[in-house]
Amino acid sequence: GACNAAIRPALPWKGPAPFGWNSFAALMPLISFEKYKEASDFMKSIQETFHDADGTQYIDYDAGWERFTNKMQETEFLGNENGETRGLRRILHDRNTKVIEKINVLKAEWRDKKIDDETYQKRAREIRNDSTLTRPIVIIKATPNASYENLISALDEMQINSISRYQIDRINATDSAMMMELKARNLKK
């Protein structure tokens, strides 16, 4: 730290101190998917108390990525069928449950004409941006074979699941390698 700071001083930071955890010092030689999951579950369990000003936590898994078993799974854009939420929608729904529950209560008020459209939109926006609720951040990365329709479907899922924090990014070499491993694993089945 001190050596690095002497060579390259820290950049000015006006925001609040970020809260996070880094695996390098604690787990570098021992990192595994199981340890990764334990740390992630622990950080989630303390998120309501320990987070930065907007409710965000940062978890950095550093050094040892080659030790991970790729747990990536292929899923599809599946809507609801027979009252069951499926596919990607199920994953997003499960990770944004608190927000969706509050939005559904608000929708019921709107359907019963207890609130007007403008009030519904304002309160829904407040719920989706409430930093006291556990909310996922979704990064949408399209493969070179993805179509415009695939991207629109992903964006539709953000709206359907009241995901307020998402971005579209380029796929990188690590993502590509994980997908190739997934395809190879599926071919062996």
mmCIF file of N, CA, C and O in Angstrom, residues 135-183:
data_model
loop_
_atom_site.group_PDB
_atom_site.id
_atom_site.type_symbol
_atom_site.label_atom_id
_atom_site.label_comp_id
_atom_site.label_asym_id
_atom_site.label_seq_id
_atom_site.Cartn_x
_atom_site.Cartn_y
_atom_site.Cartn_z
ATOM 1 N N ARG A 135 -31.492 -5.403 -4.309
ATOM 2 C CA ARG A 135 -31.808 -5.327 -5.739
ATOM 3 C C ARG A 135 -30.603 -5.782 -6.529
ATOM 4 O O ARG A 135 -29.483 -5.385 -6.242
ATOM 5 N N PRO A 136 -30.811 -6.601 -7.550
ATOM 6 C CA PRO A 136 -29.659 -7.037 -8.355
ATOM 7 C C PRO A 136 -29.211 -5.957 -9.334
ATOM 8 O O PRO A 136 -29.972 -5.060 -9.682
ATOM 9 N N ILE A 137 -27.975 -6.066 -9.740
ATOM 10 C CA ILE A 137 -27.457 -5.294 -10.863
ATOM 11 C C ILE A 137 -27.222 -6.313 -11.963
ATOM 12 O O ILE A 137 -26.516 -7.293 -11.764
ATOM 13 N N VAL A 138 -27.841 -6.113 -13.103
ATOM 14 C CA VAL A 138 -27.755 -7.065 -14.208
ATOM 15 C C VAL A 138 -26.890 -6.472 -15.310
ATOM 16 O O VAL A 138 -27.070 -5.313 -15.689
ATOM 17 N N ILE A 139 -25.947 -7.259 -15.785
ATOM 18 C CA ILE A 139 -25.129 -6.854 -16.928
ATOM 19 C C ILE A 139 -25.534 -7.745 -18.096
ATOM 20 O O ILE A 139 -25.410 -8.962 -18.025
ATOM 21 N N ILE A 140 -26.050 -7.126 -19.135
ATOM 22 C CA ILE A 140 -26.506 -7.850 -20.321
ATOM 23 C C ILE A 140 -25.353 -7.866 -21.316
ATOM 24 O O ILE A 140 -24.857 -6.816 -21.714
ATOM 25 N N LYS A 141 -24.919 -9.060 -21.688
ATOM 26 C CA LYS A 141 -23.814 -9.206 -22.644
ATOM 27 C C LYS A 141 -24.280 -10.104 -23.778
ATOM 28 O O LYS A 141 -24.583 -11.268 -23.558
ATOM 29 N N ALA A 142 -24.341 -9.551 -24.961
ATOM 30 C CA ALA A 142 -24.804 -10.304 -26.117
ATOM 31 C C ALA A 142 -23.635 -10.990 -26.809
ATOM 32 O O ALA A 142 -22.554 -10.418 -26.936
ATOM 33 N N THR A 143 -23.858 -12.216 -27.243
ATOM 34 C CA THR A 143 -22.842 -12.930 -28.021
ATOM 35 C C THR A 143 -22.855 -12.387 -29.452
ATOM 36 O O THR A 143 -23.809 -11.721 -29.857
ATOM 37 N N PRO A 144 -21.821 -12.678 -30.233
ATOM 38 C CA PRO A 144 -21.809 -12.215 -31.623
ATOM 39 C C PRO A 144 -22.998 -12.753 -32.433
ATOM 40 O O PRO A 144 -23.401 -12.140 -33.412
ATOM 41 N N ASN A 145 -23.569 -13.882 -32.022
ATOM 42 C CA ASN A 145 -24.704 -14.462 -32.746
ATOM 43 C C ASN A 145 -26.056 -13.937 -32.272
ATOM 44 O O ASN A 145 -27.086 -14.329 -32.813
ATOM 45 N N ALA A 146 -26.065 -13.080 -31.265
ATOM 46 C CA ALA A 146 -27.329 -12.563 -30.740
ATOM 47 C C ALA A 146 -27.990 -11.651 -31.763
ATOM 48 O O ALA A 146 -27.327 -10.947 -32.516
ATOM 49 N N SER A 147 -29.303 -11.665 -31.752
ATOM 50 C CA SER A 147 -30.063 -10.807 -32.662
ATOM 51 C C SER A 147 -30.578 -9.585 -31.904
ATOM 52 O O SER A 147 -30.553 -9.547 -30.669
ATOM 53 N N TYR A 148 -31.077 -8.647 -32.658
ATOM 54 C CA TYR A 148 -31.705 -7.475 -32.065
ATOM 55 C C TYR A 148 -32.878 -7.927 -31.185
ATOM 56 O O TYR A 148 -33.082 -7.415 -30.097
ATOM 57 N N GLU A 149 -33.614 -8.929 -31.656
ATOM 58 C CA GLU A 149 -34.744 -9.467 -30.905
ATOM 59 C C GLU A 149 -34.291 -10.028 -29.553
ATOM 60 O O GLU A 149 -34.974 -9.854 -28.540
ATOM 61 N N ASN A 150 -33.105 -10.684 -29.501
ATOM 62 C CA ASN A 150 -32.577 -11.203 -28.232
ATOM 63 C C ASN A 150 -32.336 -10.065 -27.243
ATOM 64 O O ASN A 150 -32.664 -10.188 -26.052
ATOM 65 N N LEU A 151 -31.768 -8.978 -27.731
ATOM 66 C CA LEU A 151 -31.489 -7.833 -26.862
ATOM 67 C C LEU A 151 -32.793 -7.228 -26.349
ATOM 68 O O LEU A 151 -32.923 -6.934 -25.156
ATOM 69 N N ILE A 152 -33.758 -7.062 -27.225
ATOM 70 C CA ILE A 152 -35.059 -6.511 -26.811
ATOM 71 C C ILE A 152 -35.714 -7.440 -25.788
ATOM 72 O O ILE A 152 -36.286 -6.980 -24.793
ATOM 73 N N SER A 153 -35.601 -8.758 -25.983
ATOM 74 C CA SER A 153 -36.161 -9.715 -25.009
ATOM 75 C C SER A 153 -35.502 -9.550 -23.643
ATOM 76 O O SER A 153 -36.177 -9.587 -22.611
ATOM 77 N N ALA A 154 -34.186 -9.362 -23.630
ATOM 78 C CA ALA A 154 -33.477 -9.157 -22.359
ATOM 79 C C ALA A 154 -33.949 -7.870 -21.693
ATOM 80 O O ALA A 154 -34.182 -7.840 -20.471
ATOM 81 N N LEU A 155 -34.102 -6.807 -22.470
ATOM 82 C CA LEU A 155 -34.581 -5.536 -21.916
ATOM 83 C C LEU A 155 -36.024 -5.662 -21.420
ATOM 84 O O LEU A 155 -36.378 -5.089 -20.380
ATOM 85 N N ASP A 156 -36.853 -6.434 -22.140
ATOM 86 C CA ASP A 156 -38.220 -6.685 -21.669
ATOM 87 C C ASP A 156 -38.211 -7.362 -20.307
ATOM 88 O O ASP A 156 -39.004 -7.029 -19.428
ATOM 89 N N GLU A 157 -37.301 -8.331 -20.123
ATOM 90 C CA GLU A 157 -37.221 -9.027 -18.834
ATOM 91 C C GLU A 157 -36.839 -8.069 -17.708
ATOM 92 O O GLU A 157 -37.273 -8.247 -16.564
ATOM 93 N N MET A 158 -36.041 -7.045 -18.012
ATOM 94 C CA MET A 158 -35.690 -6.057 -16.985
ATOM 95 C C MET A 158 -36.955 -5.341 -16.524
ATOM 96 O O MET A 158 -37.163 -5.131 -15.327
ATOM 97 N N GLN A 159 -37.828 -4.987 -17.481
ATOM 98 C CA GLN A 159 -39.070 -4.296 -17.141
ATOM 99 C C GLN A 159 -40.043 -5.223 -16.413
ATOM 100 O O GLN A 159 -40.626 -4.845 -15.399
ATOM 101 N N ILE A 160 -40.225 -6.422 -16.920
ATOM 102 C CA ILE A 160 -41.156 -7.384 -16.328
ATOM 103 C C ILE A 160 -40.789 -7.673 -14.872
ATOM 104 O O ILE A 160 -41.656 -7.808 -14.010
ATOM 105 N N ASN A 161 -39.479 -7.730 -14.582
ATOM 106 C CA ASN A 161 -39.005 -8.072 -13.236
ATOM 107 C C ASN A 161 -38.614 -6.859 -12.406
ATOM 108 O O ASN A 161 -37.965 -6.994 -11.376
ATOM 109 N N SER A 162 -38.994 -5.667 -12.860
ATOM 110 C CA SER A 162 -38.735 -4.411 -12.136
ATOM 111 C C SER A 162 -37.266 -4.242 -11.779
ATOM 112 O O SER A 162 -36.918 -3.795 -10.686
ATOM 113 N N ILE A 163 -36.376 -4.610 -12.693
ATOM 114 C CA ILE A 163 -34.940 -4.448 -12.488
ATOM 115 C C ILE A 163 -34.581 -3.010 -12.863
ATOM 116 O O ILE A 163 -34.732 -2.616 -14.011
ATOM 117 N N SER A 164 -34.147 -2.236 -11.884
ATOM 118 C CA SER A 164 -33.853 -0.826 -12.160
ATOM 119 C C SER A 164 -32.386 -0.576 -12.479
ATOM 120 O O SER A 164 -32.046 0.463 -13.024
ATOM 121 N N ARG A 165 -31.516 -1.528 -12.135
ATOM 122 C CA ARG A 165 -30.083 -1.317 -12.355
ATOM 123 C C ARG A 165 -29.561 -2.383 -13.300
ATOM 124 O O ARG A 165 -29.354 -3.521 -12.920
ATOM 125 N N TYR A 166 -29.374 -1.977 -14.542
ATOM 126 C CA TYR A 166 -28.831 -2.896 -15.540
ATOM 127 C C TYR A 166 -28.037 -2.088 -16.561
ATOM 128 O O TYR A 166 -28.197 -0.874 -16.670
ATOM 129 N N GLN A 167 -27.170 -2.781 -17.254
ATOM 130 C CA GLN A 167 -26.405 -2.136 -18.318
ATOM 131 C C GLN A 167 -26.140 -3.153 -19.413
ATOM 132 O O GLN A 167 -26.183 -4.352 -19.195
ATOM 133 N N ILE A 168 -25.885 -2.633 -20.593
ATOM 134 C CA ILE A 168 -25.517 -3.469 -21.727
ATOM 135 C C ILE A 168 -24.019 -3.303 -21.910
ATOM 136 O O ILE A 168 -23.507 -2.185 -21.923
ATOM 137 N N ASP A 169 -23.313 -4.407 -21.996
ATOM 138 C CA ASP A 169 -21.855 -4.370 -22.083
ATOM 139 C C ASP A 169 -21.399 -5.335 -23.170
ATOM 140 O O ASP A 169 -22.173 -6.161 -23.651
ATOM 141 N N ARG A 170 -20.141 -5.231 -23.525
ATOM 142 C CA ARG A 170 -19.561 -6.151 -24.501
ATOM 143 C C ARG A 170 -19.125 -7.432 -23.812
ATOM 144 O O ARG A 170 -18.647 -7.420 -22.685
ATOM 145 N N ILE A 171 -19.270 -8.513 -24.511
ATOM 146 C CA ILE A 171 -18.810 -9.796 -24.000
ATOM 147 C C ILE A 171 -17.281 -9.787 -24.010
ATOM 148 O O ILE A 171 -16.679 -9.214 -24.908
ATOM 149 N N ASN A 172 -16.648 -10.358 -22.998
ATOM 150 C CA ASN A 172 -15.189 -10.346 -22.942
ATOM 151 C C ASN A 172 -14.627 -11.767 -23.070
ATOM 152 O O ASN A 172 -15.373 -12.738 -23.169
ATOM 153 N N ALA A 173 -13.315 -11.874 -23.043
ATOM 154 C CA ALA A 173 -12.651 -13.166 -23.256
ATOM 155 C C ALA A 173 -13.022 -14.179 -22.171
ATOM 156 O O ALA A 173 -13.210 -15.364 -22.464
ATOM 157 N N THR A 174 -13.131 -13.743 -20.918
ATOM 158 C CA THR A 174 -13.498 -14.657 -19.837
ATOM 159 C C THR A 174 -14.908 -15.197 -20.053
ATOM 160 O O THR A 174 -15.159 -16.394 -19.888
ATOM 161 N N ASP A 175 -15.840 -14.299 -20.421
ATOM 162 C CA ASP A 175 -17.211 -14.737 -20.701
ATOM 163 C C ASP A 175 -17.216 -15.773 -21.820
ATOM 164 O O ASP A 175 -17.882 -16.806 -21.723
ATOM 165 N N SER A 176 -16.485 -15.479 -22.885
ATOM 166 C CA SER A 176 -16.423 -16.401 -24.033
ATOM 167 C C SER A 176 -15.852 -17.753 -23.623
ATOM 168 O O SER A 176 -16.374 -18.801 -24.021
ATOM 169 N N ALA A 177 -14.796 -17.744 -22.824
ATOM 170 C CA ALA A 177 -14.178 -19.001 -22.382
ATOM 171 C C ALA A 177 -15.160 -19.820 -21.539
ATOM 172 O O ALA A 177 -15.259 -21.040 -21.700
ATOM 173 N N MET A 178 -15.902 -19.162 -20.657
ATOM 174 C CA MET A 178 -16.879 -19.873 -19.825
ATOM 175 C C MET A 178 -17.995 -20.464 -20.681
ATOM 176 O O MET A 178 -18.438 -21.584 -20.445
ATOM 177 N N MET A 179 -18.428 -19.727 -21.700
ATOM 178 C CA MET A 179 -19.479 -20.247 -22.576
ATOM 179 C C MET A 179 -18.972 -21.421 -23.411
ATOM 180 O O MET A 179 -19.693 -22.396 -23.621
ATOM 181 N N MET A 180 -17.732 -21.342 -23.876
ATOM 182 C CA MET A 180 -17.164 -22.448 -24.643
ATOM 183 C C MET A 180 -17.059 -23.698 -23.773
ATOM 184 O O MET A 180 -17.350 -24.809 -24.211
ATOM 185 N N GLU A 181 -16.657 -23.514 -22.505
ATOM 186 C CA GLU A 181 -16.576 -24.648 -21.581
ATOM 187 C C GLU A 181 -17.964 -25.237 -21.349
ATOM 188 O O GLU A 181 -18.136 -26.453 -21.323
ATOM 189 N N LEU A 182 -18.979 -24.381 -21.202
ATOM 190 C CA LEU A 182 -20.350 -24.844 -21.019
ATOM 191 C C LEU A 182 -20.805 -25.666 -22.222
ATOM 192 O O LEU A 182 -21.357 -26.752 -22.065
ATOM 193 N N LYS A 183 -20.538 -25.165 -23.412
ATOM 194 C CA LYS A 183 -20.934 -25.895 -24.625
ATOM 195 C C LYS A 183 -20.212 -27.240 -24.712
ATOM 196 O O LYS A 183 -20.821 -28.253 -25.043
#
